[in-house]
Short mmCIF file of C-alpha atoms in Angstrom, two decimals:
data_model
loop_
_atom_site.label_atom_id
_atom_site.label_comp_id
_atom_site.label_asym_id
_atom_site.label_seq_id
_atom_site.Cartn_x
_atom_site.Cartn_y
_atom_site.Cartn_z
CA UNK V 1 0.00 0.00 0.00
CA UNK V 2 1.27 3.47 -0.87
CA UNK V 3 1.80 5.38 2.41
CA UNK V 4 -0.33 8.42 3.10
CA UNK V 5 1.76 11.58 2.85
CA UNK V 6 1.37 14.71 4.89
CA UNK V 7 -0.67 17.28 2.97
CA UNK V 8 -0.11 21.00 3.36
CA UNK V 9 -2.87 23.08 1.83
CA UNK V 10 -2.85 26.61 0.48
CA UNK V 11 -6.27 28.13 -0.08
CA UNK V 12 -6.45 31.42 -1.97
CA UNK V 13 -8.39 33.31 -4.62
CA UNK V 14 -7.11 33.39 -8.20
CA UNK V 15 -4.36 35.86 -9.16
CA UNK V 16 -3.16 36.03 -5.57
CA UNK V 17 0.36 34.60 -5.63
CA UNK V 18 -0.58 31.02 -4.84
CA UNK V 19 1.47 29.46 -7.65
CA UNK V 20 4.78 31.10 -6.79
CA UNK V 21 4.11 30.39 -3.11
CA UNK V 22 3.44 26.66 -3.41
CA UNK V 23 6.17 25.92 -5.94
CA UNK V 24 8.75 27.88 -3.96
CA UNK V 25 7.67 26.02 -0.82
CA UNK V 26 7.90 22.75 -2.74
CA UNK V 27 11.46 23.61 -3.72
CA UNK V 28 12.23 24.31 -0.08
CA UNK V 29 10.74 21.06 1.23
CA UNK V 30 11.56 18.78 -1.70
CA UNK V 31 7.85 18.01 -2.07
CA UNK V 32 5.65 17.93 -5.18
CA UNK V 33 2.68 20.23 -5.68
CA UNK V 34 -0.83 18.86 -6.22
CA UNK V 35 -1.97 21.83 -8.30
CA UNK V 36 -5.78 22.02 -8.47
CA UNK V 37 -6.21 18.25 -8.44
CA UNK V 38 -9.91 18.68 -7.62
CA UNK V 39 -10.34 20.27 -11.05
CA UNK V 40 -11.69 21.73 -13.17
CA UNK V 41 -8.95 20.66 -15.61
CA UNK V 42 -7.58 17.25 -16.53
CA UNK V 43 -3.89 17.49 -15.69
CA UNK V 44 -2.76 13.99 -16.52
CA UNK V 45 -0.81 15.38 -19.49
CA UNK V 46 2.23 17.66 -19.59
CA UNK V 47 3.52 19.51 -17.70
CA UNK V 48 1.79 17.98 -14.65
CA UNK V 49 1.53 14.28 -15.53
CA UNK V 50 -0.81 13.58 -12.61
CA UNK V 51 -2.03 9.98 -12.16
CA UNK V 52 -5.29 8.78 -13.69
CA UNK V 53 -6.78 8.80 -10.20
CA UNK V 54 -6.81 12.59 -10.54
CA UNK V 55 -9.44 12.34 -13.30
CA UNK V 56 -11.56 10.08 -11.11
CA UNK V 57 -11.31 12.66 -8.35
CA UNK V 58 -12.17 15.70 -10.44
CA UNK V 59 -15.14 13.96 -12.08
CA UNK V 60 -16.50 12.78 -8.73
CA UNK V 61 -15.94 16.20 -7.18
CA UNK V 62 -17.87 17.88 -9.99
CA UNK V 63 -20.69 15.33 -9.70
CA UNK V 64 -20.92 15.96 -5.95
CA UNK V 65 -21.60 19.64 -6.50
CA UNK V 66 -18.02 20.40 -5.45
CA UNK V 67 -18.51 19.10 -1.91
CA UNK V 68 -15.83 17.38 0.13
CA UNK V 69 -17.64 14.17 1.09
CA UNK V 70 -16.04 11.11 2.71
CA UNK V 71 -15.90 9.49 -0.74
CA UNK V 72 -14.18 12.53 -2.26
CA UNK V 73 -11.72 12.68 0.64
CA UNK V 74 -10.84 9.03 0.02
CA UNK V 75 -10.25 9.67 -3.68
CA UNK V 76 -8.10 12.66 -2.79
CA UNK V 77 -6.04 10.47 -0.45
CA UNK V 78 -5.23 8.23 -3.41
CA UNK V 79 -4.20 11.15 -5.60
CA UNK V 80 -2.02 12.71 -2.90
CA UNK V 81 -0.32 9.38 -2.19
CA UNK V 82 0.39 8.72 -5.87
CA UNK V 83 1.68 12.25 -6.49
CA UNK V 84 4.05 11.91 -3.51
CA UNK V 85 5.20 8.43 -4.56
CA UNK V 86 5.78 9.59 -8.14
CA UNK V 87 8.11 12.37 -7.06
CA UNK V 88 11.85 11.81 -7.49
CA UNK V 89 12.76 10.91 -4.82
CA UNK V 90 9.43 9.84 -3.29
CA UNK V 91 8.32 12.57 -0.90
CA UNK V 92 6.82 12.34 2.60
CA UNK V 93 4.47 15.21 1.84
CA UNK V 94 2.47 17.02 -0.83
CA UNK V 95 1.44 20.67 -1.16
CA UNK V 96 -2.17 21.06 -2.28
CA UNK V 97 -2.99 24.33 -4.06
CA UNK V 98 -6.70 25.17 -4.16
CA UNK V 99 -7.55 28.64 -5.58
CA UNK V 100 -11.29 28.05 -5.37
CA UNK V 101 -14.08 28.82 -2.90
CA UNK V 102 -15.61 25.32 -3.11
CA UNK V 103 -13.89 23.91 -0.03
CA UNK V 104 -11.86 25.41 2.78
CA UNK V 105 -9.94 24.66 5.97
CA UNK V 106 -13.15 23.73 7.78
CA UNK V 107 -13.77 20.93 5.28
CA UNK V 108 -10.23 19.62 5.61
CA UNK V 109 -10.58 19.59 9.40
CA UNK V 110 -13.85 17.67 9.13
CA UNK V 111 -12.55 14.93 6.83
CA UNK V 112 -8.94 14.32 7.88
CA UNK V 113 -8.10 13.35 11.43
CA UNK V 114 -4.90 14.26 13.22
CA UNK V 115 -2.22 11.64 13.59
CA UNK V 116 1.46 11.31 14.48
CA UNK V 117 3.99 11.59 11.66
CA UNK V 118 7.78 11.63 11.56
CA UNK V 119 9.57 14.80 12.59
CA UNK V 120 7.01 16.46 14.85
CA UNK V 121 5.02 14.31 17.26
CA UNK V 122 1.24 14.04 17.06
CA UNK V 123 0.79 16.73 14.43
CA UNK V 124 -2.11 16.71 11.96
CA UNK V 125 -1.51 14.92 8.69
CA UNK V 126 -3.18 17.88 6.96
CA UNK V 127 -2.36 21.54 7.65
CA UNK V 128 -4.04 24.55 6.06
CA UNK V 129 -3.19 28.20 5.38
CA UNK V 130 -5.32 30.84 3.66
CA UNK V 131 -3.54 33.38 1.44
CA UNK V 132 -5.22 36.58 0.31
CA UNK V 133 -4.28 39.37 -2.05
CA UNK V 134 -6.18 42.64 -2.22
CA UNK V 135 -9.16 41.54 -4.36
CA UNK V 136 -9.17 44.79 -6.32
CA UNK V 137 -5.61 44.16 -7.49
CA UNK V 138 -6.35 40.47 -8.09
CA UNK V 139 -9.28 41.44 -10.32
CA UNK V 140 -7.21 44.07 -12.07
CA UNK V 141 -4.77 41.30 -12.92
CA UNK V 142 -7.56 39.56 -14.83
CA UNK V 143 -8.71 42.67 -16.68
CA UNK V 144 -5.19 43.77 -17.62
CA UNK V 145 -4.65 40.38 -19.27
CA UNK V 146 -7.97 40.45 -21.09
CA UNK V 147 -9.24 37.57 -18.98
CA UNK V 148 -12.39 39.34 -17.84
CA UNK V 149 -14.50 36.38 -19.06
CA UNK V 150 -13.31 34.67 -15.87
CA UNK V 151 -15.54 37.05 -13.91
CA UNK V 152 -18.65 35.89 -15.77
CA UNK V 153 -19.54 39.52 -16.31
CA UNK V 154 -19.90 40.09 -12.57
CA UNK V 155 -17.70 41.35 -9.78
CA UNK V 156 -16.84 37.99 -8.11
CA UNK V 157 -17.74 39.54 -4.76
CA UNK V 158 -19.34 36.33 -3.51
CA UNK V 159 -16.24 34.32 -4.40
CA UNK V 160 -13.82 36.71 -2.70
CA UNK V 161 -16.16 37.06 0.29
CA UNK V 162 -16.23 33.29 0.88
CA UNK V 163 -12.44 33.10 0.89
CA UNK V 164 -12.17 36.38 2.81
CA UNK V 165 -14.30 34.96 5.64
CA UNK V 166 -12.01 31.94 5.85
CA UNK V 167 -8.99 34.22 5.82
CA UNK V 168 -10.37 36.26 8.73
CA UNK V 169 -10.83 33.05 10.74
CA UNK V 170 -7.36 31.67 9.96
CA UNK V 171 -4.77 32.26 12.72
CA UNK V 172 -2.03 31.51 10.17
CA UNK V 173 -3.36 33.76 7.41
CA UNK V 174 -1.00 35.33 4.90
CA UNK V 175 -1.22 38.24 2.49
CA UNK V 176 0.51 38.40 -0.88
CA UNK V 177 1.92 41.82 -0.07
CA UNK V 178 4.08 40.24 2.65
CA UNK V 179 5.68 38.00 0.03
CA UNK V 180 6.79 41.11 -1.80
CA UNK V 181 7.86 43.03 1.31
CA UNK V 182 9.70 40.32 3.23
CA UNK V 183 9.84 36.92 1.51
CA UNK V 184 11.98 35.38 4.26
CA UNK V 185 9.40 36.15 6.93
CA UNK V 186 6.58 35.14 4.58
CA UNK V 187 7.97 31.67 3.87
CA UNK V 188 8.97 31.28 7.51
CA UNK V 189 5.38 31.84 8.60
CA UNK V 190 4.06 29.51 5.91
CA UNK V 191 6.35 26.60 6.81
CA UNK V 192 5.71 27.07 10.53
CA UNK V 193 1.94 27.04 9.98
CA UNK V 194 2.33 23.82 8.02
CA UNK V 195 4.27 22.22 10.89
CA UNK V 196 7.57 22.22 9.02
CA UNK V 197 10.77 23.68 10.41
CA UNK V 198 11.65 27.00 8.69
CA UNK V 199 15.36 26.25 8.55
CA UNK V 200 17.69 28.81 6.92
CA UNK V 201 18.36 26.37 4.08
CA UNK V 202 14.66 25.95 3.37
CA UNK V 203 14.01 29.70 3.46
CA UNK V 204 16.95 30.31 1.13
CA UNK V 205 15.67 27.65 -1.28
CA UNK V 206 12.19 29.18 -1.35
CA UNK V 207 13.53 32.69 -1.96
CA UNK V 208 15.89 31.45 -4.67
CA UNK V 209 13.02 29.73 -6.46
CA UNK V 210 10.83 32.82 -6.22
CA UNK V 211 13.62 35.04 -7.53
CA UNK V 212 14.31 32.77 -10.48
CA UNK V 213 10.79 31.97 -11.61
CA UNK V 214 7.83 33.99 -12.83
CA UNK V 215 4.91 31.66 -13.38
CA UNK V 216 3.43 31.41 -16.85
CA UNK V 217 0.10 33.12 -16.29
CA UNK V 218 1.80 35.92 -14.40
CA UNK V 219 4.10 36.78 -17.29
CA UNK V 220 1.43 36.81 -19.98
CA UNK V 221 1.11 40.59 -19.90
CA UNK V 222 3.25 42.29 -22.52
CA UNK V 223 6.74 43.09 -21.34
CA UNK V 224 6.98 40.57 -18.53
CA UNK V 225 10.19 38.59 -18.44
CA UNK V 226 11.15 35.26 -16.86
CA UNK V 227 13.11 35.91 -13.70
CA UNK V 228 11.25 39.09 -12.79
CA UNK V 229 11.67 39.97 -9.15
CA UNK V 230 8.69 39.44 -6.84
CA UNK V 231 8.04 43.21 -6.78
CA UNK V 232 7.83 43.43 -10.60
CA UNK V 233 4.06 43.01 -10.68
CA UNK V 234 2.92 43.77 -14.22
CA UNK V 235 -0.76 43.96 -13.34
CA UNK V 236 -0.10 46.87 -11.00
CA UNK V 237 1.61 48.94 -13.69
CA UNK V 238 -1.64 49.30 -15.65
CA UNK V 239 -5.20 49.78 -14.47
CA UNK V 240 -8.16 48.14 -16.17
CA UNK V 241 -10.60 47.03 -13.47
CA UNK V 242 -14.01 48.71 -13.99
CA UNK V 243 -14.87 51.47 -11.57
CA UNK V 244 -18.13 49.74 -10.63
CA UNK V 245 -16.13 46.81 -9.26
CA UNK V 246 -13.82 49.02 -7.23
CA UNK V 247 -16.86 50.77 -5.76
CA UNK V 248 -18.59 47.48 -4.93
CA UNK V 249 -15.63 46.17 -2.93
CA UNK V 250 -15.01 49.41 -1.08
CA UNK V 251 -18.69 49.59 -0.08
CA UNK V 252 -19.13 45.97 1.01
CA UNK V 253 -19.12 45.55 4.83
CA UNK V 254 -17.29 42.21 4.86
CA UNK V 255 -14.69 43.41 2.38
CA UNK V 256 -14.14 46.53 4.45
CA UNK V 257 -13.51 44.30 7.47
CA UNK V 258 -11.07 42.18 5.48
CA UNK V 259 -9.30 45.26 4.09
CA UNK V 260 -8.97 46.74 7.58
CA UNK V 261 -7.49 43.50 8.96
CA UNK V 262 -5.05 43.29 6.05
CA UNK V 263 -4.07 46.96 6.16
CA UNK V 264 -5.38 47.69 2.67
CA UNK V 265 -6.88 51.07 1.68
CA UNK V 266 -10.62 51.35 2.15
CA UNK V 267 -11.01 54.63 0.27
CA UNK V 268 -10.94 55.16 -3.50
CA UNK V 269 -7.96 57.51 -3.26
CA UNK V 270 -5.82 54.54 -2.22
CA UNK V 271 -6.04 52.93 -5.68
CA UNK V 272 -4.78 53.85 -9.17
CA UNK V 273 -6.96 55.19 -11.93
CA UNK V 274 -7.02 54.31 -15.62
#
């Protein structure tokens, strides 16, 4: 039987720095990333080469109405174990990236029990962290790239609100802006929250990965170059998010609470204009 690996989860909205975070952390730990294995895409082909069990999982998850049931959790266990075993060398853990509002830390806590694993005694097999970026800048990232169809013509306020509520409740919550300001502290907090030692070597490996990689969807704006520094955020050099969306977020009570907790501007003057 393939052993069950530890699973460290990162929940976040889209366009919020989750890719660079999980792959840099994977480089630090020597673990593979299970990148959106719940779907919606079939990633059995390149560059992911996930096992066929991933397709079984994503189809069952879709059929369940995107609910984390005991059956879905069991299918996910199989995928995580096969992804870890297929890593070279086989890894004791997997990082699960989930930039969707369908499930959250509360679902993980309900379906995976704590248990002792090597390294730290009696720690949970699954650990979760919620990452958030200012939703107005995350949405601007979509509009700058011409990806506004991803919004479905709306403002995605319900989506960001669902993840924002989870972020407010998360004692280990992170913000993308901290990655840009102080990547060493950012990755240190992430690894600690996951129950992994933030050794100097691991922090250095994460920072080196982040400095040397600019993930594909983040460099699809004209002028972006591989190897851009973390503070070279193309989507913040142009402004394309509709004013109605900016106004909706700045007026929403929950978003104002989230913005206050994160230290983000709550007045229109704090944001660029077209």
